[in-house]
Each structure stands twice: as structure tokens, then as C-alpha cells.
mmCIF file of C-alpha atoms in Angstrom:
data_model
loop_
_atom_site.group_PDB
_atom_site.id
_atom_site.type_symbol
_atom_site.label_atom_id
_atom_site.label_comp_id
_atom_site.label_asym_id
_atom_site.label_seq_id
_atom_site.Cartn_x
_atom_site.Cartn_y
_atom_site.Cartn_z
ATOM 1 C CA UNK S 1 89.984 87.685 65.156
ATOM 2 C CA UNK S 2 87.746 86.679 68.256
ATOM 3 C CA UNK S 3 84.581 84.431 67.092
ATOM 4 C CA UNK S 4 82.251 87.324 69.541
ATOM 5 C CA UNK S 5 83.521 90.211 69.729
ATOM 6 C CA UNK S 6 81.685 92.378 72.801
ATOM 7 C CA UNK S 7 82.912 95.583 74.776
ATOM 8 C CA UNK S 8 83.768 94.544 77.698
ATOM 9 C CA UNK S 9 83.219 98.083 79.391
ATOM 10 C CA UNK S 10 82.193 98.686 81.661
ATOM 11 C CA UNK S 11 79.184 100.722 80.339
ATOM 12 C CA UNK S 12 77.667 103.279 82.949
ATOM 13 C CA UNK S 13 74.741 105.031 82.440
ATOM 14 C CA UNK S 14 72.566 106.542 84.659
ATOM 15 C CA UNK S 15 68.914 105.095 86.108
ATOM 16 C CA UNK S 16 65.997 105.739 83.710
ATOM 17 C CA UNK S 17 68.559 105.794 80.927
ATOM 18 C CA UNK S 18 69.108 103.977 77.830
ATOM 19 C CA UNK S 19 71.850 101.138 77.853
ATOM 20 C CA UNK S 20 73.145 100.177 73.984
ATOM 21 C CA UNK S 21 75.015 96.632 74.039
ATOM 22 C CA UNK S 22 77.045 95.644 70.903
ATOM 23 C CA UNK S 23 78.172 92.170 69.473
ATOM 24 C CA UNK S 24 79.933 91.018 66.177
ATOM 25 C CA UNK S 25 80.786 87.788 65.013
ATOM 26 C CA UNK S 26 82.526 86.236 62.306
ATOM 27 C CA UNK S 27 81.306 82.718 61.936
ATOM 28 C CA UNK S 28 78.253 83.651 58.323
ATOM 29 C CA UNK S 29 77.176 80.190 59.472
ATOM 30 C CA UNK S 30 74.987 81.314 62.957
ATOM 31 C CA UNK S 31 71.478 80.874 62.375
ATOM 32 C CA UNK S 32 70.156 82.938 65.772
ATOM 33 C CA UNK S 33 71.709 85.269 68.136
ATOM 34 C CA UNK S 34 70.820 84.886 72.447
ATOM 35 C CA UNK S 35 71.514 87.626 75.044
ATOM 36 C CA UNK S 36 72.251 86.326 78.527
ATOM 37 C CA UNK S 37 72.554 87.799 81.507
ATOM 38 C CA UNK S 38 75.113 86.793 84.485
ATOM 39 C CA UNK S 39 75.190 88.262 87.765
ATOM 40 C CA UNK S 40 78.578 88.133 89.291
ATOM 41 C CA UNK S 41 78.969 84.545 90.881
ATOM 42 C CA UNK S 42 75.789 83.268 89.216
ATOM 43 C CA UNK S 43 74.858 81.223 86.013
ATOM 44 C CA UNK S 44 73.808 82.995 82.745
ATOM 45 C CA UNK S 45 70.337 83.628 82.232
ATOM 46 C CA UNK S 46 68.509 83.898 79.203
ATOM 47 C CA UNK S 47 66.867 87.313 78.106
ATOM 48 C CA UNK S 48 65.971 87.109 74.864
ATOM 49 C CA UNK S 49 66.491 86.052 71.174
ATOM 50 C CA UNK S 50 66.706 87.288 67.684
ATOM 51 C CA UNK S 51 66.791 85.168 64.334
ATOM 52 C CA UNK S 52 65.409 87.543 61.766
ATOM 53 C CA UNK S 53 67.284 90.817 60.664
ATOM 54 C CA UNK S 54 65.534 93.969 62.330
ATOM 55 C CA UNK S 55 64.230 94.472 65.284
ATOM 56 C CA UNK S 56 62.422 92.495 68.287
ATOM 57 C CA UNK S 57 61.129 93.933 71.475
ATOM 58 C CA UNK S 58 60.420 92.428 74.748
ATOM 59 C CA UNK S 59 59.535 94.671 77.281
ATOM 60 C CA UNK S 60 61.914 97.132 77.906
ATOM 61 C CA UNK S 61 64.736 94.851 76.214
ATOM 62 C CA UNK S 62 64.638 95.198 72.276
ATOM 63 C CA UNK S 63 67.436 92.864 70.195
ATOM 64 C CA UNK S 64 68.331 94.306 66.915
ATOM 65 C CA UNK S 65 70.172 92.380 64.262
ATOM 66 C CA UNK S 66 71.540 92.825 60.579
ATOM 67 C CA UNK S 67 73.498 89.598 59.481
ATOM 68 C CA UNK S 68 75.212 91.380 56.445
ATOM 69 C CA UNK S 69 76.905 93.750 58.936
ATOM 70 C CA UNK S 70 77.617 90.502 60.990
ATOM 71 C CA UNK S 71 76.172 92.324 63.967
ATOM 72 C CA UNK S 72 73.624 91.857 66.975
ATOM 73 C CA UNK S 73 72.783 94.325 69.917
ATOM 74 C CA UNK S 74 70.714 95.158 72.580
ATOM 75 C CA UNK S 75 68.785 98.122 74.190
ATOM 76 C CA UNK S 76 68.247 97.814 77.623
ATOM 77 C CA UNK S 77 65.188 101.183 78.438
ATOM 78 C CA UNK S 78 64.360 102.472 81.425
ATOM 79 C CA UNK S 79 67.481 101.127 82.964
ATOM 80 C CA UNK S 80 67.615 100.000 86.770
ATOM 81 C CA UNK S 81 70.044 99.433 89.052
ATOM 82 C CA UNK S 82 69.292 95.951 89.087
ATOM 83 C CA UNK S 83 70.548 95.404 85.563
ATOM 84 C CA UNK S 84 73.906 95.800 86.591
ATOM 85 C CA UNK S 85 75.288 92.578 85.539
ATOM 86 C CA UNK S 86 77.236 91.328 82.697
ATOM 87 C CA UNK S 87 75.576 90.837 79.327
ATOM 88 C CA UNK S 88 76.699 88.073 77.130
ATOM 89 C CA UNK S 89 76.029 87.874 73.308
ATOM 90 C CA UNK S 90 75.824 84.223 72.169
ATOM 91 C CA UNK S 91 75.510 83.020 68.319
ATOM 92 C CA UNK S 92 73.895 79.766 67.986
ATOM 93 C CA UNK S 93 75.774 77.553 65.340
ATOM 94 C CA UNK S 94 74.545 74.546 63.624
ATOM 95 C CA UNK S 95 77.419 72.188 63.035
ATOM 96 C CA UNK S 96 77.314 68.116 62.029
ATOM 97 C CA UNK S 97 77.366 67.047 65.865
ATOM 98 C CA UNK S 98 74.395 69.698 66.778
ATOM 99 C CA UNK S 99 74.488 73.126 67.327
ATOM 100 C CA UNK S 100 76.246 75.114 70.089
ATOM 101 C CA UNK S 101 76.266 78.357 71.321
ATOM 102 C CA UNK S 102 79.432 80.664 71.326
ATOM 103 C CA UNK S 103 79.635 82.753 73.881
ATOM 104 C CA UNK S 104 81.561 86.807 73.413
ATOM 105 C CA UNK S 105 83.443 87.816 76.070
ATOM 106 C CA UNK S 106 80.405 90.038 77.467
ATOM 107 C CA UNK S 107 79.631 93.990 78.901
ATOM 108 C CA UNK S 108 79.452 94.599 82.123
ATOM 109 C CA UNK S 109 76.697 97.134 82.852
ATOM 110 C CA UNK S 110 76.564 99.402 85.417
ATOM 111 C CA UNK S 111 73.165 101.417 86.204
ATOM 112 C CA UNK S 112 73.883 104.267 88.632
ATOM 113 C CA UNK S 113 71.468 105.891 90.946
ATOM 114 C CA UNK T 1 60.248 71.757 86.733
ATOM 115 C CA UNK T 2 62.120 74.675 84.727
ATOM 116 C CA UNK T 3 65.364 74.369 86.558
ATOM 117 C CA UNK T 4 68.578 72.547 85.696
ATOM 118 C CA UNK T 5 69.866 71.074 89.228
ATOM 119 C CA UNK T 6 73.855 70.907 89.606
ATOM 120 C CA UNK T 7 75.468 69.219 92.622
ATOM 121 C CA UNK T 8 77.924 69.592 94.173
ATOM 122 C CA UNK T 9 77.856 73.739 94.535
ATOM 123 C CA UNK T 10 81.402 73.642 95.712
ATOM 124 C CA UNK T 11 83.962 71.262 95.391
ATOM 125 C CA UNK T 12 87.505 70.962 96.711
ATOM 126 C CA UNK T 13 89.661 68.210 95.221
ATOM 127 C CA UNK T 14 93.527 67.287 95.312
ATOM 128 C CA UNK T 15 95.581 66.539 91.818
ATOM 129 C CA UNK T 16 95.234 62.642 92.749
ATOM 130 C CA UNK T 17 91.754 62.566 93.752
ATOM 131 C CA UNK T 18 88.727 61.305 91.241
ATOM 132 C CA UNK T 19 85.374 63.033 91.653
ATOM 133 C CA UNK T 20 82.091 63.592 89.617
ATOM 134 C CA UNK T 21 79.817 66.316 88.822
ATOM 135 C CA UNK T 22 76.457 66.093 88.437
ATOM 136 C CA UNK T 23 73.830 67.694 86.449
ATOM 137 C CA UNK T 24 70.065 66.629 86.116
ATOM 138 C CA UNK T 25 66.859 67.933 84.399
ATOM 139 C CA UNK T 26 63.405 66.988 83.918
ATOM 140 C CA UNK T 27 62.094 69.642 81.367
ATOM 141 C CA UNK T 28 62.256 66.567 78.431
ATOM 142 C CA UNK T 29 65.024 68.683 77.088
ATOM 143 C CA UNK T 30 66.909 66.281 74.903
ATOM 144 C CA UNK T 31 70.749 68.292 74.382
ATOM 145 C CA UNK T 32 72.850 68.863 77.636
ATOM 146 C CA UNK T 33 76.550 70.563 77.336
ATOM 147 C CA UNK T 34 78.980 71.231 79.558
ATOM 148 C CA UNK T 35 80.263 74.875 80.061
ATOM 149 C CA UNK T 36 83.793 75.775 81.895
ATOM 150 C CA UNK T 37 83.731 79.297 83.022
ATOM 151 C CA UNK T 38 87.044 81.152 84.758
ATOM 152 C CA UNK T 39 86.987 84.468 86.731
ATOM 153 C CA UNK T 40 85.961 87.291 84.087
ATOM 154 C CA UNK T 41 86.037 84.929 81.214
ATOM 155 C CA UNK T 42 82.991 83.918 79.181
ATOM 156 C CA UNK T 43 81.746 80.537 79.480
ATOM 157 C CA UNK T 44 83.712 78.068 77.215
ATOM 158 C CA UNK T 45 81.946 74.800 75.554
ATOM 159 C CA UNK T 46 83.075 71.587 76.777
ATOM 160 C CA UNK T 47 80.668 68.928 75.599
ATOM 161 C CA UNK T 48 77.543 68.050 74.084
ATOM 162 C CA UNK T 49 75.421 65.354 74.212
ATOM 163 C CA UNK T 50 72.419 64.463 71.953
ATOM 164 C CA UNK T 51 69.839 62.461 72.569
ATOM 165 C CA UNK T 52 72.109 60.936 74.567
ATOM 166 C CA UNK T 53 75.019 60.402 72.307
ATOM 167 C CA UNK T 54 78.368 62.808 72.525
ATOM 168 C CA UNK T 55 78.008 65.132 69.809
ATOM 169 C CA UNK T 56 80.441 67.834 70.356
ATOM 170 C CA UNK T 57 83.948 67.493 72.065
ATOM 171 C CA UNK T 58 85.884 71.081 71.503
ATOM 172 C CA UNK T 59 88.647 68.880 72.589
ATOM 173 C CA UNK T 60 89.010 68.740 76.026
ATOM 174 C CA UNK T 61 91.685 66.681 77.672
ATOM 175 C CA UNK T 62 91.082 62.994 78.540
ATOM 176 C CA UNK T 63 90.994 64.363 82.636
ATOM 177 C CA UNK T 64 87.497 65.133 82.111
ATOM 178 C CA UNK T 65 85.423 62.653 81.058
ATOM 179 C CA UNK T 66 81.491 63.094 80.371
ATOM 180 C CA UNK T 67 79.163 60.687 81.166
ATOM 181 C CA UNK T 68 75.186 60.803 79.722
ATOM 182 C CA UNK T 69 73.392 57.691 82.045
ATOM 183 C CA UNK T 70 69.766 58.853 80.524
ATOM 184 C CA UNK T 71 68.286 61.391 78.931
ATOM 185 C CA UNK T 72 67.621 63.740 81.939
ATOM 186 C CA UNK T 73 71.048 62.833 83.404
ATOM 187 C CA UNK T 74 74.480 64.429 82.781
ATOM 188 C CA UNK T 75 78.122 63.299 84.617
ATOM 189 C CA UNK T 76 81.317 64.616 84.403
ATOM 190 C CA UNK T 77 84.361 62.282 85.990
ATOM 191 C CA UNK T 78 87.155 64.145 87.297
ATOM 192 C CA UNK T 79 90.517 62.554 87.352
ATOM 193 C CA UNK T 80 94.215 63.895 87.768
ATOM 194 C CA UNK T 81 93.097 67.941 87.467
ATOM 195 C CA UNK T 82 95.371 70.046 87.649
ATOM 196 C CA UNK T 83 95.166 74.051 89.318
ATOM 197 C CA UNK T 84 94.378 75.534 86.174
ATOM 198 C CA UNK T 85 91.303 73.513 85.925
ATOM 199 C CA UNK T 86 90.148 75.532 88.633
ATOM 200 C CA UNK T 87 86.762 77.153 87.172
ATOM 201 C CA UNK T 88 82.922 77.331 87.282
ATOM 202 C CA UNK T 89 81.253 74.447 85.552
ATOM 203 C CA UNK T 90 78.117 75.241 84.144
ATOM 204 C CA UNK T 91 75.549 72.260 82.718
ATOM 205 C CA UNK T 92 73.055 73.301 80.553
ATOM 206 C CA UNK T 93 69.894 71.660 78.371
ATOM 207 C CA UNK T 94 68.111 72.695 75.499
ATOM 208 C CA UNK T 95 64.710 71.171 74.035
ATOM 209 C CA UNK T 96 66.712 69.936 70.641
ATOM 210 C CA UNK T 97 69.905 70.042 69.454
ATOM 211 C CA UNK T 98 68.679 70.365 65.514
ATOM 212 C CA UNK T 99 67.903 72.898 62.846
ATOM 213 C CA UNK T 100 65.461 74.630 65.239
ATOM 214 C CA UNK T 101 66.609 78.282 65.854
ATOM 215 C CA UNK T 102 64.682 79.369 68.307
ATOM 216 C CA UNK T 103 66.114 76.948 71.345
ATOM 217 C CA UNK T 104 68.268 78.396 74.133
ATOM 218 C CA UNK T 105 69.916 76.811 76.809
ATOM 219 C CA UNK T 106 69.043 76.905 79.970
ATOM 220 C CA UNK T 107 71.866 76.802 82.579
ATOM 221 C CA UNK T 108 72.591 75.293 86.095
ATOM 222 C CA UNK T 109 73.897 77.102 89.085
ATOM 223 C CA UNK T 110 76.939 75.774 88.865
ATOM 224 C CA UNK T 111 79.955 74.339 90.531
ATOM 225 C CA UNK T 112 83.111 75.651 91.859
ATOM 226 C CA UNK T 113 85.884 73.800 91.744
ATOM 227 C CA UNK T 114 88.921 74.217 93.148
ATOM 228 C CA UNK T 115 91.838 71.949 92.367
ATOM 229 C CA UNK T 116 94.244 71.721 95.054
#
């Protein structure tokens, strides 16, 4: 069983639409839970975070998480064509040497006009 | 300063050559890590360093070799690659590598290397 476990679509949906990104994990141990976004041939870029189980909103991006169901997601409103990227779903682990971040294998979103 | 600063962009090496990457910040962030990224693969943890000390090696072979000089400062030597270690290496920082939950890393551009 994969550490992150992420569709890796891709996910169309059409402009002004809802986009609904899903990530599991196994490890019980992750303490918080970061959404990144890559462009194709670009670095990962940080959207958002979640630690506590429910919801939290940030603009039109809301993170929802429930650690007994071992899983984190993220709606993406009002979609736009410029949000076509890959999203990447990254538990944060605190081990002895420090913590690290996991990364799942991502979704690649597509936002059609 | 917000930005981690990776040079070079692009590199070209042959399986004999030695070469370094560099990585530097000045956002006081006191973790740095190496990422490797291939094509359509997430990226993959190579290293950690905090507070300048290596923390985390997920084992990577004795070819690369990570270097921390200073706090803002992150190397990684290159020796004896091999084609598969073609990939995107990504540096990133965080403000503490500790308890706190809240601290994300930021990343680098990037380089692309490409073992010949």
C-alpha cells in the first residue's frame, strides 16, 4: 500500500465549476496535511494547510480533513483555466531526525473553457 | 526575500564528471531538504538538514553527497551519476524542523539534470 494515495486523473471539469481532490494516507503518525500545486516544468507551490479535522477555507480553496478516515481533500470553486496544474497532497510527519513531508503521487486538473 | 534561489537551472554532466548544486535562502528558515523529482513522478525526499546538522537520509547512495556550509546555505556534490539519476532536484526550507505543525516548505525552481 502507497504511503499517499491520490487519483492521478486527470480530473476535467468545466470553468466556473467545482473541482473535488482526494488523498489517503496510511502513516496514523502525520500531524498536518499541505496541498501543493505544480505547474508542468515548475516547482511545487504551496496552497494551503489543514491540521485540525473539519474544514478550512481560503478563498475559493477549502481543505477538508477527518484523520479517523485517514483522509484529506480539497475543493477547488469557481474553477479557472489557470488551475490546470497538478495538485499534490503532502502529510507532514514528525520522526526522531525532524519531520518531512511525503509527497502522493498527485491529480492533474484540467479546467476547460 | 521569500524565495529559495537554486543554481544551476540546467545542468549537463558525463558519468565521470563531479559537479555541485546549489541552493541558498535568506528567510532565517532553519530546515533545508533535498527533493529528486522524475517526469510524472512526485517529488521524492533526499535529505534533511537541521539547524545545520543531517537529520534525515532516506538512504540515498554515497554518489550524492549533501553539504550544509551555514545555515542559509545548502550543497549537493555530484560524483559518478549514472542516467537514471537524471531528474529535477528540488531544494526546499522550512522555518523549523520540530513539533510545529503548521510549517511548509517552500521550494526552489529547480535543476535539471541530465546525466550523460
Amino acid at each position: 500500500q502507497k504511503e499517499v494515495e491520490q487519483n492521478s486523473g486527470p480530473l476535467s471539469v468545466p470553468e466556473g465549476a467545482i473541482a473535488s481532490l482526494n488523498c489517503t494516507y496510511s502513516d496514523r503518525g502525520s500531524q498536518s496535511f499541505f496541498w501543493y500545486r505544480q505547474y508542468s516544468g515548475k516547482s511545487p507551490e504551496l496552497i494551503m494547510f489543514i491540521y485540525s479535522n473539519g474544514d478550512k477555507e481560503d478563498g475559493r480553496f477549502t481543505a477538508q480533513l477527518n484523520k479517523a478516515s485517514q483522509y484529506v481533500s480539497l475543493l477547488i470553486r469557481d474553477s479557472q483555466p489557470s488551475d490546470s496544474a497538478t495538485y499534490l497532497c503532502a502529510p507532514r510527519t514528525f520522526t526522531g531526525g525532524g519531520n518531512k513531508l511525503t509527497f502522493g503521487t498527485g491529480t492533474q486538473l484540467k479546467v476547460e473553457l | 526575500d521569500t524565495e529559495v534561489t537554486q543554481t544551476p537551472k540546467h545542468l549537463v554532466m558525463g558519468m565521470t564528471n563531479k559537479k555541485s548544486l546549489k541552493c541558498e535562502q535568506h528567510m532565517g528558515h532553519r530546515a533545508m531538504y533535498w527533493y529528486k523529482q522524475k517526469a510524472k513522478k512526485p517529488p521524492e525526499l533526499m535529505f534533511v538538514y537541521s539547524y545545520e546538522k543531517l537529520s534525515i537520509n532516506e538512504s540515498v547512495p554515497s554518489r550524492f553527497s549533501p553539504e550544509c556550509p551555514n545555515s542559509s546555505l545548502l550543497n549537493l556534490h555530484l560524483h559518478a551519476l549514472q542516467p537514471e539519476d537524471s531528474a529535477l532536484y528540488l531544494c526546499a526550507s522550512s522555518q523549523d524542523n520540530g513539533a510545529q505543525q503548521s510549517y511548509g516548505y517552500t521550494f526552489g525552481s529547480g535543476t535539471r539534470l541530465t546525466v550523460v
